[in-house]
PDB file of C-alpha atoms in Angstrom:
ATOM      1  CA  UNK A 264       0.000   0.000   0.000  1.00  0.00           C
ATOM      2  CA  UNK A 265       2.817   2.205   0.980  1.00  0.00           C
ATOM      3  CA  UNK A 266       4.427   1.742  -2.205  1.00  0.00           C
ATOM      4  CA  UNK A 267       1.729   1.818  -4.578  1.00  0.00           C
ATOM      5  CA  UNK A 268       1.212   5.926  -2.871  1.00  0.00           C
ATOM      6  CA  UNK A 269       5.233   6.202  -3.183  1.00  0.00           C
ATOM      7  CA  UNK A 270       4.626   5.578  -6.838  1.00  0.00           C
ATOM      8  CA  UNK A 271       1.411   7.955  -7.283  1.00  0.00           C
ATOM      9  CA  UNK A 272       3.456  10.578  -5.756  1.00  0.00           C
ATOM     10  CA  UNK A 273       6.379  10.371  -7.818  1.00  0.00           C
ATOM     11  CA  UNK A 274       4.026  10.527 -10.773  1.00  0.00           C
ATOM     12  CA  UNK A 275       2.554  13.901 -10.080  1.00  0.00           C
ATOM     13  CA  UNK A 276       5.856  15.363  -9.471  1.00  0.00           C
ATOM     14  CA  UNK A 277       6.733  14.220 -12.825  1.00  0.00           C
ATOM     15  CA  UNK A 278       3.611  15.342 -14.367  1.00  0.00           C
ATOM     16  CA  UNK A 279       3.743  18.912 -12.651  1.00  0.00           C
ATOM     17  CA  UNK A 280       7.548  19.203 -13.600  1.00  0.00           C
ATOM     18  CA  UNK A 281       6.212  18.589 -17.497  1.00  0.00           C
ATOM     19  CA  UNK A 282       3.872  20.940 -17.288  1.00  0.00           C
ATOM     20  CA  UNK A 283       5.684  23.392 -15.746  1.00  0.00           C
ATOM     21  CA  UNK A 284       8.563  23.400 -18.701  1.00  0.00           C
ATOM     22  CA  UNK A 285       5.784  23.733 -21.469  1.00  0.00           C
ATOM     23  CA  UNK A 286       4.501  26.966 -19.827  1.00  0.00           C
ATOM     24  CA  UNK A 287       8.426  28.379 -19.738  1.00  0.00           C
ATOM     25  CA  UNK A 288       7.879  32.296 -20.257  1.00  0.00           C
ATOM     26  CA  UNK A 289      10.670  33.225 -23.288  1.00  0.00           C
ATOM     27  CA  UNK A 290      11.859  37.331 -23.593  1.00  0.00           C
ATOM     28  CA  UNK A 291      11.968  38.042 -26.919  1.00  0.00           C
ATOM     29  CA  UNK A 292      14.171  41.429 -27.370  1.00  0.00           C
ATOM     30  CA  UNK A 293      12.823  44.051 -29.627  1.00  0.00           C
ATOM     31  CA  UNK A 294      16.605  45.705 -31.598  1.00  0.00           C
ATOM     32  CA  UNK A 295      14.154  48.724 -32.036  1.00  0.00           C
ATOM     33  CA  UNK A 296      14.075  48.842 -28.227  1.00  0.00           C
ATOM     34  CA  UNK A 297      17.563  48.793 -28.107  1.00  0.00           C
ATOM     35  CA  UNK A 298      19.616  51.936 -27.024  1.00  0.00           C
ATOM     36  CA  UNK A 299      20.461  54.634 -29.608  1.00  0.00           C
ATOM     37  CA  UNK A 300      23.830  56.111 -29.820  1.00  0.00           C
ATOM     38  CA  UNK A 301      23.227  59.983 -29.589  1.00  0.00           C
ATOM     39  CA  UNK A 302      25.168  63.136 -29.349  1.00  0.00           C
ATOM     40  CA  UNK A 303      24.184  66.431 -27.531  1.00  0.00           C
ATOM     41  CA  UNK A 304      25.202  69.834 -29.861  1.00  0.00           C
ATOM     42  CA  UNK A 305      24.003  73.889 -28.066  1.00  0.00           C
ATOM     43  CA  UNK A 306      23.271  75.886 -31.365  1.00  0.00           C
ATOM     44  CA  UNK A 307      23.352  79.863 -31.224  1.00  0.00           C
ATOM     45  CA  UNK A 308      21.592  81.344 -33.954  1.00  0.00           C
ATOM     46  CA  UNK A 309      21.019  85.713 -34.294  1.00  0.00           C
ATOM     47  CA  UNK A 310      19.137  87.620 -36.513  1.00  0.00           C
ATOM     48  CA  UNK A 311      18.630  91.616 -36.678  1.00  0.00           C
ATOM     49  CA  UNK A 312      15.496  93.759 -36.809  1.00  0.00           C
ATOM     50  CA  UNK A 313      14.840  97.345 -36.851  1.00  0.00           C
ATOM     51  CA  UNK A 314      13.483  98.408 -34.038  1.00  0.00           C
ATOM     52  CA  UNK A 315      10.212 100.112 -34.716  1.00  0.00           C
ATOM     53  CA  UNK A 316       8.790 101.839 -31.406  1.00  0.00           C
ATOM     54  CA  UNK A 317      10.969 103.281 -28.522  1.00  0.00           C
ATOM     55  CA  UNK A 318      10.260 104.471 -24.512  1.00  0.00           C
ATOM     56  CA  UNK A 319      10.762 107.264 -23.553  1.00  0.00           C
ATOM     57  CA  UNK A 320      10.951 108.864 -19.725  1.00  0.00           C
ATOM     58  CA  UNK A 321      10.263 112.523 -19.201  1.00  0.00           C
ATOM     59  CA  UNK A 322      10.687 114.278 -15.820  1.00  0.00           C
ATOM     60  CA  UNK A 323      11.200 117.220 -13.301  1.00  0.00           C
ATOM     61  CA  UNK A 324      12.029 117.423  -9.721  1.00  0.00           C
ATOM     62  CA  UNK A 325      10.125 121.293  -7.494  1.00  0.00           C
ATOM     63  CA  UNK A 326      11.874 122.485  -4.529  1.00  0.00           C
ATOM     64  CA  UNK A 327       9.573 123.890  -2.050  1.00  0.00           C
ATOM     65  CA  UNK A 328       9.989 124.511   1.813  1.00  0.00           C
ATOM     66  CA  UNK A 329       6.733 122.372   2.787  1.00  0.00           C
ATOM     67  CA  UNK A 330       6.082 118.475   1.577  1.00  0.00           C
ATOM     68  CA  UNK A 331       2.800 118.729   0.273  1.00  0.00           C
ATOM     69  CA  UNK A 332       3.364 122.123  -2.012  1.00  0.00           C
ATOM     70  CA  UNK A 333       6.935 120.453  -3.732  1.00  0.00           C
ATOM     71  CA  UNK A 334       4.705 117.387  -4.556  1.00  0.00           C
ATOM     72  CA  UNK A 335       1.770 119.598  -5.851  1.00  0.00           C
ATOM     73  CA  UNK A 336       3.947 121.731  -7.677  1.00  0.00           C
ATOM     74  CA  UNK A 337       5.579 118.381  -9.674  1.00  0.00           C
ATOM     75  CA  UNK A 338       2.096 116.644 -10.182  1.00  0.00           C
ATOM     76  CA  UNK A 339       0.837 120.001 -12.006  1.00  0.00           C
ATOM     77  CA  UNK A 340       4.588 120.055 -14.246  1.00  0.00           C
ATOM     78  CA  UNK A 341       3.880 116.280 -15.110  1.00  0.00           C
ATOM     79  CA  UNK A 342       0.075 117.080 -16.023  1.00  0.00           C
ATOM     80  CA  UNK A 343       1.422 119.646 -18.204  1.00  0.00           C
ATOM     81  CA  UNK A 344       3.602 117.243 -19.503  1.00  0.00           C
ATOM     82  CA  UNK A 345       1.475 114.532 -20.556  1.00  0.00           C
ATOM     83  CA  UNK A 346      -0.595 116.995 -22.205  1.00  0.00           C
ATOM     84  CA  UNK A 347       1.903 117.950 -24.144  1.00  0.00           C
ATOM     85  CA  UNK A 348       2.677 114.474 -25.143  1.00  0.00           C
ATOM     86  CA  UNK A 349      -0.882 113.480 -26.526  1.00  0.00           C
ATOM     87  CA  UNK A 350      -0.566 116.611 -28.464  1.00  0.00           C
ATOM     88  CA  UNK A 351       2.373 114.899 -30.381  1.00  0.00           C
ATOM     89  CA  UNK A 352       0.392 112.209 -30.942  1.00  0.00           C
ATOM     90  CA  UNK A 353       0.628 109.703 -28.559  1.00  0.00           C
ATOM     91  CA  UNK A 354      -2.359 108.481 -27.148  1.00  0.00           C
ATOM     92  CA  UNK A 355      -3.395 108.282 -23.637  1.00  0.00           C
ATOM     93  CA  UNK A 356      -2.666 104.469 -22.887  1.00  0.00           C
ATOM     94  CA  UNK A 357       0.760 104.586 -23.946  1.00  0.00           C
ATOM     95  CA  UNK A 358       1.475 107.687 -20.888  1.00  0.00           C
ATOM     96  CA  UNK A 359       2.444 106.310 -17.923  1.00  0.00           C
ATOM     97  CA  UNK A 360       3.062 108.466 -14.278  1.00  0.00           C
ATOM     98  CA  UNK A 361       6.604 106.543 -12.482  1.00  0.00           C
ATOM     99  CA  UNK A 362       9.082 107.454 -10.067  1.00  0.00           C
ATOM    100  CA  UNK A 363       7.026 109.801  -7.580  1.00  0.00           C
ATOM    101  CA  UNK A 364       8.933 110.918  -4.593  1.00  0.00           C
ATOM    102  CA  UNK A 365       9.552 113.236  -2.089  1.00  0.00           C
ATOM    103  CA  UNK A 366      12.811 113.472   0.012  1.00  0.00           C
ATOM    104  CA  UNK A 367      14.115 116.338   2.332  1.00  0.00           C
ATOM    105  CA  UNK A 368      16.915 118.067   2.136  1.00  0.00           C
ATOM    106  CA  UNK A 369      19.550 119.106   4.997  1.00  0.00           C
ATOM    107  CA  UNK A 370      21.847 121.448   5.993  1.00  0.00           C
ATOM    108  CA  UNK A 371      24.548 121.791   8.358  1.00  0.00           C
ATOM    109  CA  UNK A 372      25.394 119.018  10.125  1.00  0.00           C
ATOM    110  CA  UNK A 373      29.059 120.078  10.260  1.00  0.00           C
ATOM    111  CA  UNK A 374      31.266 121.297  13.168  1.00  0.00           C
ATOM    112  CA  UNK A 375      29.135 119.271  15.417  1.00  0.00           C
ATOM    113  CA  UNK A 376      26.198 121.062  14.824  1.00  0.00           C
ATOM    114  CA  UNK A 377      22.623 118.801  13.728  1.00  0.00           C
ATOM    115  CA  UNK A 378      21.442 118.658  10.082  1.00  0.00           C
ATOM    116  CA  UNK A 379      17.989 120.506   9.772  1.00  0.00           C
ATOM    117  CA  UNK A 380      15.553 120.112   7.241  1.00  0.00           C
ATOM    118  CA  UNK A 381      15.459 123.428   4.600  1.00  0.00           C
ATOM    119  CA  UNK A 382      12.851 121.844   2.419  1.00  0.00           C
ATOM    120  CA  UNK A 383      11.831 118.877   0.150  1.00  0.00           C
ATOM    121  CA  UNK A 384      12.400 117.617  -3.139  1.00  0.00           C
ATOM    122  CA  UNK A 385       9.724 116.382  -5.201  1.00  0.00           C
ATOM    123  CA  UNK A 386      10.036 114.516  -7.989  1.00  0.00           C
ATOM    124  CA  UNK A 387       7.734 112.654 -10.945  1.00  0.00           C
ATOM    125  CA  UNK A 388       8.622 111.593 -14.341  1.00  0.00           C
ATOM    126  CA  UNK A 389       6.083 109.975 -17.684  1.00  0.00           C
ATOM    127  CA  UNK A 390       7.190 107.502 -19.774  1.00  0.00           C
ATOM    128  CA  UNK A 391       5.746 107.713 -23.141  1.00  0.00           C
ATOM    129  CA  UNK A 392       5.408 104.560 -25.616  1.00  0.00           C
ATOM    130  CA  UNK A 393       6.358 106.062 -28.894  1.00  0.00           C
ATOM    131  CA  UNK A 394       5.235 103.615 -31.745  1.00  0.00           C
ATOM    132  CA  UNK A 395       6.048 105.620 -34.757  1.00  0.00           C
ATOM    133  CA  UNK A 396      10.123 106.140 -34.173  1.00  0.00           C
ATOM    134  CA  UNK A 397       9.587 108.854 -37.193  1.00  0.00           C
ATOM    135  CA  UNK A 398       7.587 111.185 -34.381  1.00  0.00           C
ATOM    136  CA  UNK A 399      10.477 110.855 -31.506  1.00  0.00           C
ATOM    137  CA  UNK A 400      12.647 113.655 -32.231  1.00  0.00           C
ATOM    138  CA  UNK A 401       8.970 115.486 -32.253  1.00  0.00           C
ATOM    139  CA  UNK A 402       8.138 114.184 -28.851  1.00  0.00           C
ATOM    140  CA  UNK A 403      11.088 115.086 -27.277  1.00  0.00           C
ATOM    141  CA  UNK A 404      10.798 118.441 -27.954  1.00  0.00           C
ATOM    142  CA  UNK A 405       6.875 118.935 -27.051  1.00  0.00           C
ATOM    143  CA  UNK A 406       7.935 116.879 -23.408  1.00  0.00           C
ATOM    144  CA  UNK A 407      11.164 119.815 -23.124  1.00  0.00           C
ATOM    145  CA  UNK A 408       8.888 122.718 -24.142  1.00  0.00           C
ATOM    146  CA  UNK A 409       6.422 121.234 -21.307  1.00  0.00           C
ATOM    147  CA  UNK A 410       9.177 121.911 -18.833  1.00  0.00           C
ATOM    148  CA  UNK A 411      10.821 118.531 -18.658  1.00  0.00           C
ATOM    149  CA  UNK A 412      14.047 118.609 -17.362  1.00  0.00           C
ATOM    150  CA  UNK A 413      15.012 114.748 -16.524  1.00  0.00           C
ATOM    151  CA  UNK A 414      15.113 112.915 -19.702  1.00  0.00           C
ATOM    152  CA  UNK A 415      16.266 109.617 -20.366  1.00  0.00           C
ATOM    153  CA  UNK A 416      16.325 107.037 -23.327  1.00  0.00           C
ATOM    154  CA  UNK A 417      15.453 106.119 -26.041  1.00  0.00           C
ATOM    155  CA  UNK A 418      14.903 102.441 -25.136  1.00  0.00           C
ATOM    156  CA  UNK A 419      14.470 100.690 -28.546  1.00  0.00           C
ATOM    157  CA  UNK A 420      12.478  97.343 -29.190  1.00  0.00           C
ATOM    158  CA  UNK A 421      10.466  95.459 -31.436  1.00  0.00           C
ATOM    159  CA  UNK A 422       6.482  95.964 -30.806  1.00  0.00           C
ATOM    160  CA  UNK A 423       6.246  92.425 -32.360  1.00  0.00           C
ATOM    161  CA  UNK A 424       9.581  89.835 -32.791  1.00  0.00           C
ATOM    162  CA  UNK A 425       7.336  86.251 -33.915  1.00  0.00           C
ATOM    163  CA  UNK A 426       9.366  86.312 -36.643  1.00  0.00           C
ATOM    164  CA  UNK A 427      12.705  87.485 -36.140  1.00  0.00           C
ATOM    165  CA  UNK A 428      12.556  84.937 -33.439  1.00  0.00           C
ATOM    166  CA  UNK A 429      11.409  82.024 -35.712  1.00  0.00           C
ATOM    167  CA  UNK A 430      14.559  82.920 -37.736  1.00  0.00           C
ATOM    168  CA  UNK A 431      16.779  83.013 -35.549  1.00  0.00           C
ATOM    169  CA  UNK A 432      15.859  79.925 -33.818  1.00  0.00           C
ATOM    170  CA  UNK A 433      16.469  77.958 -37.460  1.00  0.00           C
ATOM    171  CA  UNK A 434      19.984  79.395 -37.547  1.00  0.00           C
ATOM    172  CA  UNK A 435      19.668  77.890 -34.094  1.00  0.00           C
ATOM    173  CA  UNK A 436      19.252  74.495 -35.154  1.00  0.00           C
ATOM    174  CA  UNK A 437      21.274  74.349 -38.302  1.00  0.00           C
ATOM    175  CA  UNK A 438      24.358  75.829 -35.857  1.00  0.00           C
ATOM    176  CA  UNK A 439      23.391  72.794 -33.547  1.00  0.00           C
ATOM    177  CA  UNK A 440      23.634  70.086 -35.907  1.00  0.00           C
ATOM    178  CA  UNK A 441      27.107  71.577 -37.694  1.00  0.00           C
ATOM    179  CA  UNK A 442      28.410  71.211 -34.018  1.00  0.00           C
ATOM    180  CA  UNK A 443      27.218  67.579 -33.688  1.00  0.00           C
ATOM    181  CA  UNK A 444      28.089  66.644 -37.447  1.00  0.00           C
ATOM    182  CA  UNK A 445      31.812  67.772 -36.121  1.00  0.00           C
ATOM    183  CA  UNK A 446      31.550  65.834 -32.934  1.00  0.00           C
ATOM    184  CA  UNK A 447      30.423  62.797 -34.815  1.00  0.00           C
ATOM    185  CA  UNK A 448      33.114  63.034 -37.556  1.00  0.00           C
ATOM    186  CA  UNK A 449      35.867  63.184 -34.837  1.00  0.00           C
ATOM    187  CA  UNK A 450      34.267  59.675 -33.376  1.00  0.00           C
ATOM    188  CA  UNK A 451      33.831  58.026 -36.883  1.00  0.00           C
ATOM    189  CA  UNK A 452      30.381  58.290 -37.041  1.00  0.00           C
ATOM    190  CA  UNK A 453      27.422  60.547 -38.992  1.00  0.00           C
ATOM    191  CA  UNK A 454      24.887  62.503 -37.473  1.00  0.00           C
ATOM    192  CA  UNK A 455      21.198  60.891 -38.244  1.00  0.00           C
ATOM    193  CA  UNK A 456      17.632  61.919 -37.607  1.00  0.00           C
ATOM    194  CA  UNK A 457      16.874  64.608 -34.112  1.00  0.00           C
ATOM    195  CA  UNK A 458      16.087  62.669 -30.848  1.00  0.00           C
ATOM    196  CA  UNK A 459      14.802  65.374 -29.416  1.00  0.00           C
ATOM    197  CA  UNK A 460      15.477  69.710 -28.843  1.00  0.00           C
ATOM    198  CA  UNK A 461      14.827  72.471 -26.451  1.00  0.00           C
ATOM    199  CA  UNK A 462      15.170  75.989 -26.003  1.00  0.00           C
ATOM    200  CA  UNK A 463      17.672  77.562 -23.746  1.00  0.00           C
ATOM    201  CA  UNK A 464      16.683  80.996 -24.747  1.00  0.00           C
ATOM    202  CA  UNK A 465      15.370  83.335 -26.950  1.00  0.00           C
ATOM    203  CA  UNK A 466      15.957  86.964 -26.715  1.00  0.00           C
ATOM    204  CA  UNK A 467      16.081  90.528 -28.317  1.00  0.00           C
ATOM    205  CA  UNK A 468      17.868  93.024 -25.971  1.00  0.00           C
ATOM    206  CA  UNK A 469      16.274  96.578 -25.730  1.00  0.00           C
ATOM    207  CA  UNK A 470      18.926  98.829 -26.912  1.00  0.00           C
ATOM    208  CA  UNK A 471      19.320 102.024 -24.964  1.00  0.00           C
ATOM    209  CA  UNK A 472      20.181 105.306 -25.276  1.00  0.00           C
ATOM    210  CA  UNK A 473      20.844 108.206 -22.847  1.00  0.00           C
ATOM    211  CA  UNK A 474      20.190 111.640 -24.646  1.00  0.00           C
ATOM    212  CA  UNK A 475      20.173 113.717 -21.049  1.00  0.00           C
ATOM    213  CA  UNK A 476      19.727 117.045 -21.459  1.00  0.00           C
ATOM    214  CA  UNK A 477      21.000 117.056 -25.002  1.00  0.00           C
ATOM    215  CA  UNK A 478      17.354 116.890 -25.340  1.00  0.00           C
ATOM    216  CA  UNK A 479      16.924 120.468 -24.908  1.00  0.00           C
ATOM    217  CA  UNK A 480      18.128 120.807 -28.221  1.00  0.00           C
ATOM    218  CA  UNK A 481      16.387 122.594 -30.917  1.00  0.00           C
ATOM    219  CA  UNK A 482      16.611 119.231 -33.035  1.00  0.00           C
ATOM    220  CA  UNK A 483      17.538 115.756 -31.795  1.00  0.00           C
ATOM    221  CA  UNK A 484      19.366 113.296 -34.166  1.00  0.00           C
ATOM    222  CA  UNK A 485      17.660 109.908 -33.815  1.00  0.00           C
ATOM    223  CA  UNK A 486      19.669 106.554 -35.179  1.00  0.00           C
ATOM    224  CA  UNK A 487      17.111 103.554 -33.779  1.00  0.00           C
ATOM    225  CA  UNK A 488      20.452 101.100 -35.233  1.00  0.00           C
ATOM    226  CA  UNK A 489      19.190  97.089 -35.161  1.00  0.00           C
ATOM    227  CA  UNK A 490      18.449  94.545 -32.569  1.00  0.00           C
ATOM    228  CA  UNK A 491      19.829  91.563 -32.919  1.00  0.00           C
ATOM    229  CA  UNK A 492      17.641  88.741 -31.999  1.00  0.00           C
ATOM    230  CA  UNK A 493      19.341  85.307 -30.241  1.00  0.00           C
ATOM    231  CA  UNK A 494      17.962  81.859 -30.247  1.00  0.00           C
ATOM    232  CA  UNK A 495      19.946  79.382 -27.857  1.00  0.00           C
ATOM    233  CA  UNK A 496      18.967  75.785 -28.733  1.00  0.00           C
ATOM    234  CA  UNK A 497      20.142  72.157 -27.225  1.00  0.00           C
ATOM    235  CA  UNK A 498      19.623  69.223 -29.937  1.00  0.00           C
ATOM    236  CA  UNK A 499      20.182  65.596 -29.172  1.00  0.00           C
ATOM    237  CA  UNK A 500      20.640  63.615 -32.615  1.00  0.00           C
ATOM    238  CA  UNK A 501      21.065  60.009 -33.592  1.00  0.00           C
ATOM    239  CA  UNK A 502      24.543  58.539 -34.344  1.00  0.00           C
ATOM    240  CA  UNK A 503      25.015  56.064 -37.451  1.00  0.00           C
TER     241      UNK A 503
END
């Protein structure tokens, strides 16, 4: 009896062993699935654009022995000023009131003595949005004749740079892959189809100008120049 259950128990080890081969799980390895040999190239690629609209900041600091009459004194000289400025044609939502303060002055304070207040400085300056660079040397001189005395720029940019951006980007790319097509060369290899990109940066500096008070002149000379515009790219392409 003790044999004949010896027996039936070796048999369905054997038969689970069997079984268990034929349902053996095999990995099958897909070469597309394999890793891809790449190479990393940074492209720079910069295009210029005339500028075609400019900033402009237009101010004047009162002097007054009270606070309150300096400050009134510059809020009524920047009024006049942004009158003047829609009268040269810029309209109302590109006029902008910045920089309002008032500070005290001293005196003395030397030989021991305190420093006392003698009065207070108030100052305010507009910025004006000029988008028709043809009209600046115009505006300048309205914003003087208004009683500006603090001038500063012209800050020069591009009211739209889609474009010169998309441009520059390409030059991007192409400078990208003449960097890896080097890289590759030097290891034996060619450069095949873009694993993937990004962009570092893409940028058009303002480009500024300080006229001062060489803005009181009777005429301004205006030279807007170019922007350039600079695409920074990273592209990671296939090696053959």
């Amino acid at each position: 009896m003790k044999n004949a259950l010896r027996m039936a128990l070796v048999a369905l080890v054997a038969a689970l062993a069997l079984a268990a081969a034929g349902c053996q799980t095999k990995v099958v390895t897909d070469s597309a699935a394999q890793r891809v040999d790449t190479v990393t190239a940074r492209g720079t690629g910069t295009v210029h654009a005339s500028p075609d609209q400019a900033e402009m900041s237009f101010g004047l600091t009162a002097r007054r022995t009270d606070a309150k009459e300096a400050l009134s004194v510059a809020s009524k000289a920047a009024t006049t000023i942004a009158d003047a400025l829609k009268k040269a044609g810029i309209p109302a939502e590109d006029i902008q009131t910045q920089n309002v303060s008032v500070s005290p002055e001293y005196t003395g304070g030397d030989r021991g003595t305190p420093p006392r207040v003698t009065g207070y400085a108030a100052s305010i300056s507009v910025r004006a949005k000029v988008r028709d660079i043809g009209k600046l040397g115009d505006v300048i001189a309205a914003a003087t004749d208004a009683g500006a005395t603090e001038i500063s720029g012209p800050v020069f940019t591009l009211s739209e740079d889609a474009m010169a951006a998309s441009d520059a980007i390409e030059k991007a790319v192409e400078d990208a892959r003449r960097r890896a097509t080097a890289m590759a060369k030097a290891a034996g290899k060619q450069v095949g189809a873009v694993i993937s990109m990004s962009e570092a940066d893409v940028a058009s500096p303002p480009i500024y100008y300080d006229l001062g008070y060489r803005a009181a002149a009777e005429a301004v000379p205006i030279e807007p120049g170019q922007l350039d515009v600079t695409a920074r790219i990273s592209v990671v392409f296939e090696l053959k």
